[in-house]
Short mmCIF file of C-alpha atoms in Angstrom, two decimals:
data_model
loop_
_atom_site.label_atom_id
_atom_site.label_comp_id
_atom_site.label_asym_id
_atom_site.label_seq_id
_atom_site.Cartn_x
_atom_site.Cartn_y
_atom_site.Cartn_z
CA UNK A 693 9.46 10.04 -2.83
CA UNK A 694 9.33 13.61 -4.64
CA UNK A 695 12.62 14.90 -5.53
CA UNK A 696 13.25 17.92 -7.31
CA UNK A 697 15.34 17.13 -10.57
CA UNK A 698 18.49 18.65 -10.96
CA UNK A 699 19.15 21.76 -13.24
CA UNK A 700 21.87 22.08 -15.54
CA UNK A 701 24.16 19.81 -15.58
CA UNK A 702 26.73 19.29 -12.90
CA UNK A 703 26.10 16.99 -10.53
CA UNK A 704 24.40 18.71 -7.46
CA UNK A 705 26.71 17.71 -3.46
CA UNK A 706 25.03 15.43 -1.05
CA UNK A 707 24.11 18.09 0.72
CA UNK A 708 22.23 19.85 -1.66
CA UNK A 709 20.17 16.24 -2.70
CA UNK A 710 19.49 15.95 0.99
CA UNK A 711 18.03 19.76 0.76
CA UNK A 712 16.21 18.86 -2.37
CA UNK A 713 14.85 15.61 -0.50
CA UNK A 714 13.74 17.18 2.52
CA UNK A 715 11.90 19.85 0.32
CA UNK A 716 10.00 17.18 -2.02
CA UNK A 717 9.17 15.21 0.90
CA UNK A 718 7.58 18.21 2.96
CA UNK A 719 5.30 19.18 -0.50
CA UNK A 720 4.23 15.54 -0.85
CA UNK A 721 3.24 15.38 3.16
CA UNK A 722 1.84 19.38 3.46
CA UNK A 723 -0.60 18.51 0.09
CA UNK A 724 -1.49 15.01 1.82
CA UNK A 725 -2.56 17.01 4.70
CA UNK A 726 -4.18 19.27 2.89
CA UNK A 727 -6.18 16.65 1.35
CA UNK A 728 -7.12 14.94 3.78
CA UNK A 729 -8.16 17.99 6.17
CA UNK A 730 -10.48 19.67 3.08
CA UNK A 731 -12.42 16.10 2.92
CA UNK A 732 -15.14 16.75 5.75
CA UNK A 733 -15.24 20.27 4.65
CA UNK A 734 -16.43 19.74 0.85
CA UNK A 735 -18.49 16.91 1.88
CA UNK A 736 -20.45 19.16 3.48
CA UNK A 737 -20.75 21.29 0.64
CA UNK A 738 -21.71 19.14 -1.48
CA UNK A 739 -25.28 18.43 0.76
CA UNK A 740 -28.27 19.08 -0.29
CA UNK A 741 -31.36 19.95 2.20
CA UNK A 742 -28.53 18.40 5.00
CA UNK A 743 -28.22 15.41 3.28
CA UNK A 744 -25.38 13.74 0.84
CA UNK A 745 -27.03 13.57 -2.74
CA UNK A 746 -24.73 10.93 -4.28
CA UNK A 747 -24.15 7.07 -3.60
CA UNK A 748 -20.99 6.94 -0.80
CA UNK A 749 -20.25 3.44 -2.37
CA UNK A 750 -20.09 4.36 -5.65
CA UNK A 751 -17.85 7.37 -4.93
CA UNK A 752 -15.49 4.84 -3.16
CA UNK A 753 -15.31 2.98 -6.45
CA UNK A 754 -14.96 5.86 -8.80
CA UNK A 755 -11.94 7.14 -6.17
CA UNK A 756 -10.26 3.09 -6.09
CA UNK A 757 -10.67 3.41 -10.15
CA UNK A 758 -9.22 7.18 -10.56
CA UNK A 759 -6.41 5.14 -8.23
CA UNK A 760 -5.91 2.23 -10.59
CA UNK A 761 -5.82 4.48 -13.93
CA UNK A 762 -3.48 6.58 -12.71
CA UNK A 763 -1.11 3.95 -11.21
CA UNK A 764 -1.24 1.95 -14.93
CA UNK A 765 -0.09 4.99 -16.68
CA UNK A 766 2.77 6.13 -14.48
CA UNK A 767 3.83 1.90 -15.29
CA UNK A 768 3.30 2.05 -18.94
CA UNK A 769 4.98 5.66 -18.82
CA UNK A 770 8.21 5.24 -16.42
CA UNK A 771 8.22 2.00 -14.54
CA UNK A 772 7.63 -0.50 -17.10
CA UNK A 773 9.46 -2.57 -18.43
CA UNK A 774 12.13 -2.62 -15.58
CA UNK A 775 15.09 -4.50 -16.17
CA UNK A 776 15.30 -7.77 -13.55
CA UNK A 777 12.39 -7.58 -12.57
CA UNK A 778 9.87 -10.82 -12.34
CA UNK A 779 5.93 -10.92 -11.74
CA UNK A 780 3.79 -13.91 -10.01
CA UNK A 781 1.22 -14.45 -8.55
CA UNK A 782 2.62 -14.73 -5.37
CA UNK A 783 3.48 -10.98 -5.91
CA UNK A 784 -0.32 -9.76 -6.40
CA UNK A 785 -2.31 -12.22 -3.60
CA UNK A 786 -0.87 -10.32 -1.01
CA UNK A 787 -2.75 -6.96 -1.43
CA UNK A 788 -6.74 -8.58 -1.48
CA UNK A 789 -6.11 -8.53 2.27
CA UNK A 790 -5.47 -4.41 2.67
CA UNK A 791 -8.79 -4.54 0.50
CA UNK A 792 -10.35 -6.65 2.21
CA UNK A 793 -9.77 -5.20 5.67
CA UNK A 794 -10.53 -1.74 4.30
CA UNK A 795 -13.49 -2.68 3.08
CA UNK A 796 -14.54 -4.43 6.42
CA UNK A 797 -14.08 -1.11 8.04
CA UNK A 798 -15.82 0.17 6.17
CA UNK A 799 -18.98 -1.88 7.12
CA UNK A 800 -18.04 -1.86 10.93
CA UNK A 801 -18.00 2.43 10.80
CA UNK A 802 -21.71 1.82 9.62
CA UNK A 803 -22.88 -1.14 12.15
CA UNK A 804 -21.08 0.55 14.96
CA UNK A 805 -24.08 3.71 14.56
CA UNK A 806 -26.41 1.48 16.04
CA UNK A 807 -24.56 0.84 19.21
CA UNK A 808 -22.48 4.29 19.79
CA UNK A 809 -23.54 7.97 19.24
CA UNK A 810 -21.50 9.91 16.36
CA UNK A 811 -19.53 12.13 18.43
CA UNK A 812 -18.75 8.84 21.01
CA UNK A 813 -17.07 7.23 17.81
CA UNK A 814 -14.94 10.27 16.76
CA UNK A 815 -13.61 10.30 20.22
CA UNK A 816 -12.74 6.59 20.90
CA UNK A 817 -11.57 5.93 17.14
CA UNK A 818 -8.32 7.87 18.29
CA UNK A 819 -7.39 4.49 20.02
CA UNK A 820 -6.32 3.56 16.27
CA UNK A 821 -2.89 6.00 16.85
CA UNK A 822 -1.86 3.48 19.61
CA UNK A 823 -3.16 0.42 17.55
CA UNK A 824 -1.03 1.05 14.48
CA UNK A 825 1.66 2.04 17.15
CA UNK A 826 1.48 -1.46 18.68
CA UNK A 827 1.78 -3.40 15.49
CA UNK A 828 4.01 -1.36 14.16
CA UNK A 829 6.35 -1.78 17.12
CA UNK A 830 5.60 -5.33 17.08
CA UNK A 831 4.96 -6.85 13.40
CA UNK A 832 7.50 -4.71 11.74
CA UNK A 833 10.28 -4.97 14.77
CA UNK A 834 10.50 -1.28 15.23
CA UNK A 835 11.78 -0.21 18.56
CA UNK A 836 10.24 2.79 19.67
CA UNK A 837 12.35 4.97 22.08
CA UNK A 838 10.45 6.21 25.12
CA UNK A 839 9.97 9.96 24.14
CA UNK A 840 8.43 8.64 21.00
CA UNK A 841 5.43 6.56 22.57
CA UNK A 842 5.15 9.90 24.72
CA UNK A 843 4.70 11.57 21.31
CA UNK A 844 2.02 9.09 20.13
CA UNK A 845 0.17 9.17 23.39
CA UNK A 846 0.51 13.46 22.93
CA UNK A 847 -0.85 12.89 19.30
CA UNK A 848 -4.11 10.57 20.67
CA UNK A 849 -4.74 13.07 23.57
CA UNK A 850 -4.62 15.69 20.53
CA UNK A 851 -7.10 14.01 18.69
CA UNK A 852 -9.55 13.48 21.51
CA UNK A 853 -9.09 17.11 22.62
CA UNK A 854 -10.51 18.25 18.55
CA UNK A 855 -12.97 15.32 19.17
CA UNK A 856 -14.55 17.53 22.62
CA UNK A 857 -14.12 20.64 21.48
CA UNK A 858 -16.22 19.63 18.29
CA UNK A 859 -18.44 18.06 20.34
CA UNK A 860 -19.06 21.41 22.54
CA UNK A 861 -19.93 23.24 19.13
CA UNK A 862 -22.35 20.89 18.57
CA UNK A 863 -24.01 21.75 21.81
CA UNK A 864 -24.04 24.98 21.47
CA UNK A 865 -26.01 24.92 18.15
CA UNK A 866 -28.25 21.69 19.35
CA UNK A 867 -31.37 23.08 21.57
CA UNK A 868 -30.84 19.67 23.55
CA UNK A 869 -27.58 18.40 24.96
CA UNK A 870 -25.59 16.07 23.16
CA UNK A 871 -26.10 12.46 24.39
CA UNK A 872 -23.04 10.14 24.53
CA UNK A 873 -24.23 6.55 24.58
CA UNK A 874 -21.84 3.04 23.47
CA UNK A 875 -22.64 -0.15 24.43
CA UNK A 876 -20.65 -3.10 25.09
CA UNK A 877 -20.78 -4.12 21.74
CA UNK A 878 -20.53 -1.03 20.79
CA UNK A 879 -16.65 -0.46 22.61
CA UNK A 880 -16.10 -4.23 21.07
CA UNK A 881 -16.55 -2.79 17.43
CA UNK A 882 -14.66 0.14 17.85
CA UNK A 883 -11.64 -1.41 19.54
CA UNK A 884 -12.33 -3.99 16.81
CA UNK A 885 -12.01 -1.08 13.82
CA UNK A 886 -8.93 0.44 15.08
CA UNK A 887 -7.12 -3.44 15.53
CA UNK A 888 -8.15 -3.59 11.93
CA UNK A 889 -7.14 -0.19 10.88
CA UNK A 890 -3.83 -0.47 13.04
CA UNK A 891 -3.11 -3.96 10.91
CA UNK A 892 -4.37 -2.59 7.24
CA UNK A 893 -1.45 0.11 7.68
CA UNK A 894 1.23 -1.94 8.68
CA UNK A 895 0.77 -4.56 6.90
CA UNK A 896 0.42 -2.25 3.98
CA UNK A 897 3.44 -0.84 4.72
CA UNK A 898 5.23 -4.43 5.29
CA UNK A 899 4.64 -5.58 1.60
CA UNK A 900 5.27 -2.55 0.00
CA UNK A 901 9.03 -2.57 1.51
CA UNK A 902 9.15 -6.12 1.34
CA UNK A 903 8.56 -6.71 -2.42
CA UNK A 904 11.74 -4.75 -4.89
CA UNK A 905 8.71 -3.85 -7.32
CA UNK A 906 8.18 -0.55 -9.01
CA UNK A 907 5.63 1.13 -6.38
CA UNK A 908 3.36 1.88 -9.52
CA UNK A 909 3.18 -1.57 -10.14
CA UNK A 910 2.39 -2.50 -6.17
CA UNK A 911 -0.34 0.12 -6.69
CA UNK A 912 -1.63 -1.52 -9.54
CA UNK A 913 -2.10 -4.85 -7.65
CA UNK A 914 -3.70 -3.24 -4.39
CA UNK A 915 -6.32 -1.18 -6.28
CA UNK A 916 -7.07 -3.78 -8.67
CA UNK A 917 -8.74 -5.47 -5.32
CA UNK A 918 -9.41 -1.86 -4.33
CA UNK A 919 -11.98 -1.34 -7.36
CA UNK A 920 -13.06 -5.68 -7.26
CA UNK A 921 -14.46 -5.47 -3.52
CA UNK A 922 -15.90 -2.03 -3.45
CA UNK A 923 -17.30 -2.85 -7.01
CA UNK A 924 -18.85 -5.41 -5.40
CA UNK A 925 -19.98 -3.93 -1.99
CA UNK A 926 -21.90 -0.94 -4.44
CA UNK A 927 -23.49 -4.00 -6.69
CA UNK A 928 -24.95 -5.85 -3.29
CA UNK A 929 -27.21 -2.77 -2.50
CA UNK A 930 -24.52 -0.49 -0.39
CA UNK A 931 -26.35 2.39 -2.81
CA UNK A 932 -29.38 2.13 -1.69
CA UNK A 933 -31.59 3.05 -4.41
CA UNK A 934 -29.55 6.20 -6.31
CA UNK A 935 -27.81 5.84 -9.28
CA UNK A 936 -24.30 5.67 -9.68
CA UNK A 937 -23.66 9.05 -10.74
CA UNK A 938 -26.87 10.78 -9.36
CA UNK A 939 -26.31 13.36 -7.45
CA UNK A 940 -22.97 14.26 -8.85
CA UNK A 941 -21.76 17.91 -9.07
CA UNK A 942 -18.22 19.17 -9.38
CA UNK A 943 -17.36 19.77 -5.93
CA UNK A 944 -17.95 15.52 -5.59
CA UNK A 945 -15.55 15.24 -8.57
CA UNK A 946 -13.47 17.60 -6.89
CA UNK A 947 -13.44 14.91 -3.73
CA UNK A 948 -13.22 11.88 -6.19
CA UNK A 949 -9.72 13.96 -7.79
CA UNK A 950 -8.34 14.60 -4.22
CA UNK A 951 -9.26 11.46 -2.54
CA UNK A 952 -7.73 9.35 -5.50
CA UNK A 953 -4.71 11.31 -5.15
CA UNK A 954 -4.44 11.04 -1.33
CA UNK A 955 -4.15 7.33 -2.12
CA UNK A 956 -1.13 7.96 -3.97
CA UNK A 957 0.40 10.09 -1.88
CA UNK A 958 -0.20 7.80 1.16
CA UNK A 959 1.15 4.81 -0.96
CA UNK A 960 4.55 6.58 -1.14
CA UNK A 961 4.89 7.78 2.13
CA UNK A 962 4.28 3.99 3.15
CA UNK A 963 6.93 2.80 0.83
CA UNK A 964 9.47 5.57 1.92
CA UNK A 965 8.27 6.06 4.78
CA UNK A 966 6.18 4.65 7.99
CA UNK A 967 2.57 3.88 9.40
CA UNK A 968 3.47 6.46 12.16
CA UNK A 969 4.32 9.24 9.17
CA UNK A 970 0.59 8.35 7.88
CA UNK A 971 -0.47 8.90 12.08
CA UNK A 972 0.95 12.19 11.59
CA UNK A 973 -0.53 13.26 8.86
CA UNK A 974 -4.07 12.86 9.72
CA UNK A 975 -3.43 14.46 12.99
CA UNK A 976 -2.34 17.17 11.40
CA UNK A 977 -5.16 17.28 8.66
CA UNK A 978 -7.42 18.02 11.66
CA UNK A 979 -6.09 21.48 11.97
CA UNK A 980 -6.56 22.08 7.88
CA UNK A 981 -10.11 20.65 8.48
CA UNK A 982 -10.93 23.03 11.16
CA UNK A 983 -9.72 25.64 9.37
CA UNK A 984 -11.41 25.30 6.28
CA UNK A 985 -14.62 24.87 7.99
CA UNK A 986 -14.30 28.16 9.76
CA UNK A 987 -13.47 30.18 6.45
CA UNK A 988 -15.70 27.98 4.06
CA UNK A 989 -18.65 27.06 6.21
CA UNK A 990 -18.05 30.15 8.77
CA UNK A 991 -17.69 27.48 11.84
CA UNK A 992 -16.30 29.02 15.19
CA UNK A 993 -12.54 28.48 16.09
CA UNK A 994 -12.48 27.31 19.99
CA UNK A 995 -9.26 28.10 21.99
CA UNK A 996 -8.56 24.12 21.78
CA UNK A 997 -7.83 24.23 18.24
CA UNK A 998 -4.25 26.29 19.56
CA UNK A 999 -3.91 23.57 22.03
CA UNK A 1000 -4.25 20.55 19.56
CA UNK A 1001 -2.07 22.18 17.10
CA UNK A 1002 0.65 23.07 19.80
CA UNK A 1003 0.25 19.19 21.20
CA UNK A 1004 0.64 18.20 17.43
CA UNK A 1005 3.52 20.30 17.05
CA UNK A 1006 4.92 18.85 20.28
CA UNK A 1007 4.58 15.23 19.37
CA UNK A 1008 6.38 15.92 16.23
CA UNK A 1009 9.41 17.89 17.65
CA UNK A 1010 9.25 14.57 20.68
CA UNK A 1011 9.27 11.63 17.46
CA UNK A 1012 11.46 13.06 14.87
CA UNK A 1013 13.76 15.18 16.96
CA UNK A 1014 12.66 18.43 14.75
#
């Protein structure tokens, strides 16, 4: 967690830590939101004749590196060597499984194209806000009080609302209607990604409160699998035939930057924080997203985006009481 250090030297009240808490925590979740929500945005600015120039899979790997790097110097530099503290390997085995289910995502977001339109998949893959709910609820014995799971069901309704209304855009600037299609095996993989994406955050989340490790070092471990299976993934053909830095300009270093520092961000708020926090966050990165596309890309603002962001608002003010 981000806390402002003190000034001077008397000791600052309770209240006034609290105050200083409450402030660090809302810059560490506003610039995680605004992250995430200027992803899509620059992606698309990045494209060249409508297409992406640069290997996906080896910006995943460059991102999962940036992530490692970073997380050995902040050990070297403040965490390390902390008194009491023992290592084994019973410590580090735990995280190839969040890499390992990440990466299978991965792979299912690309086989699922085949059986479900685009637009079909934006919509449904809401379904992972009650997934990560469930387990959540259930895996890490969190009982949810009844105006919360209304504020989760508010949040998925919010998402599928930006889902339609993005899909209506793209109607409007299609000269043929939109087709929604998903087969049964297409509704099997989806439900199937958002299990997966439901259990990758909590269980995230589980062994990052469960082990008394300097959070640096827990980083360390996770993106050392991080970098090993996406290395690998890139090496097996997932580049097709570019190299691994064609197609490179700055605004894909810019993503690289601000996707490897998302992962940091999201790896505190899961130690200090919760799965549903994470939920919240992303919801609310849809607002930043649509934003940024209508002053970067000069995309239309629908009266839906005020709905979503008062239903976001709503579901916050229903969860945390605020």
């Amino acid at each position: 967690m981000i806390v402002i250090p003190d000034v001077g030297s008397d000791v600052p009240t309770p209240p006034l830590r609290l105050w200083r808490r409450r402030v660090g925590w809302g810059l560490l979740l506003t610039l995680s939101v605004i992250i995430y929500g200027s992803h899509a945005p620059l992606i698309a600015l990045t494209k060249v004749d409508g297409r992406v120039p640069f290997s996906s899979s080896s910006c995943v790997v460059l991102i999962e590196l940036a992530k490692l790097l970073t997380s050995l110097a902040l050990l070297v530099t403040r965490d390390w060597p902390s008194p009491g503290v023992s290592v084994s390997c019973g410590h580090v085995v735990p995280y190839a499984l969040p890499a390992l289910l990440y990466a299978l995502n991965n792979n299912l977001v690309v086989l699922m194209q085949s059986h479900m339109d685009p637009s079909t998949f934006q919509v449904l893959g809401n379904l992972k806000i009650a997934s990560t709910a469930l387990l959540y609820s259930s895996c890490l014995g969190k009982r949810l009080r009844l105006r919360q799971w209304l504020a989760l069901g508010l949040l998925m309704g919010a998402g599928v609302c930006h889902s339609y209304s993005t899909l209506e855009l793209e109607k409007e600037e299609t000269t043929r209607e939109a087709h929604l299609h998903v087969s049964a095996w297409g509704l099997l993989l989806v439900l199937t990604y958002c299990l997966i994406s439901g259990l990758a955050a909590v269980y995230t989340e589980l062994i990052l409160k469960a082990q008394h490790l300097p959070l640096s070092l827990q980083n360390l471990f996770l993106y050392i699998f991080g970098v090993s299976v996406n290395g690998v993934a890139h090496l097996s053909g997932a580049s097709g035939d570019r190299g691994f830095l064609e197609g490179y300009s700055p605004a894909v270093w810019v993503i690289v930057v601000g996707q490897a520092a998302n992962g940091l961000l999201m790896s505190v708020v899961m130690k200090h924080g919760s799965s549903i926090t994470r939920l919240f966050v992303i919801s609310c990165s849809m607002l930043v997203n649509a934003a940024f596309s209508w002053a970067v890309l000069g995309l239309q603002l629908t009266p839906v985006f005020l709905l979503v962001a008062l239903m976001i608002g709503f579901a916050a003010h229903l969860y945390y009481g605020i």
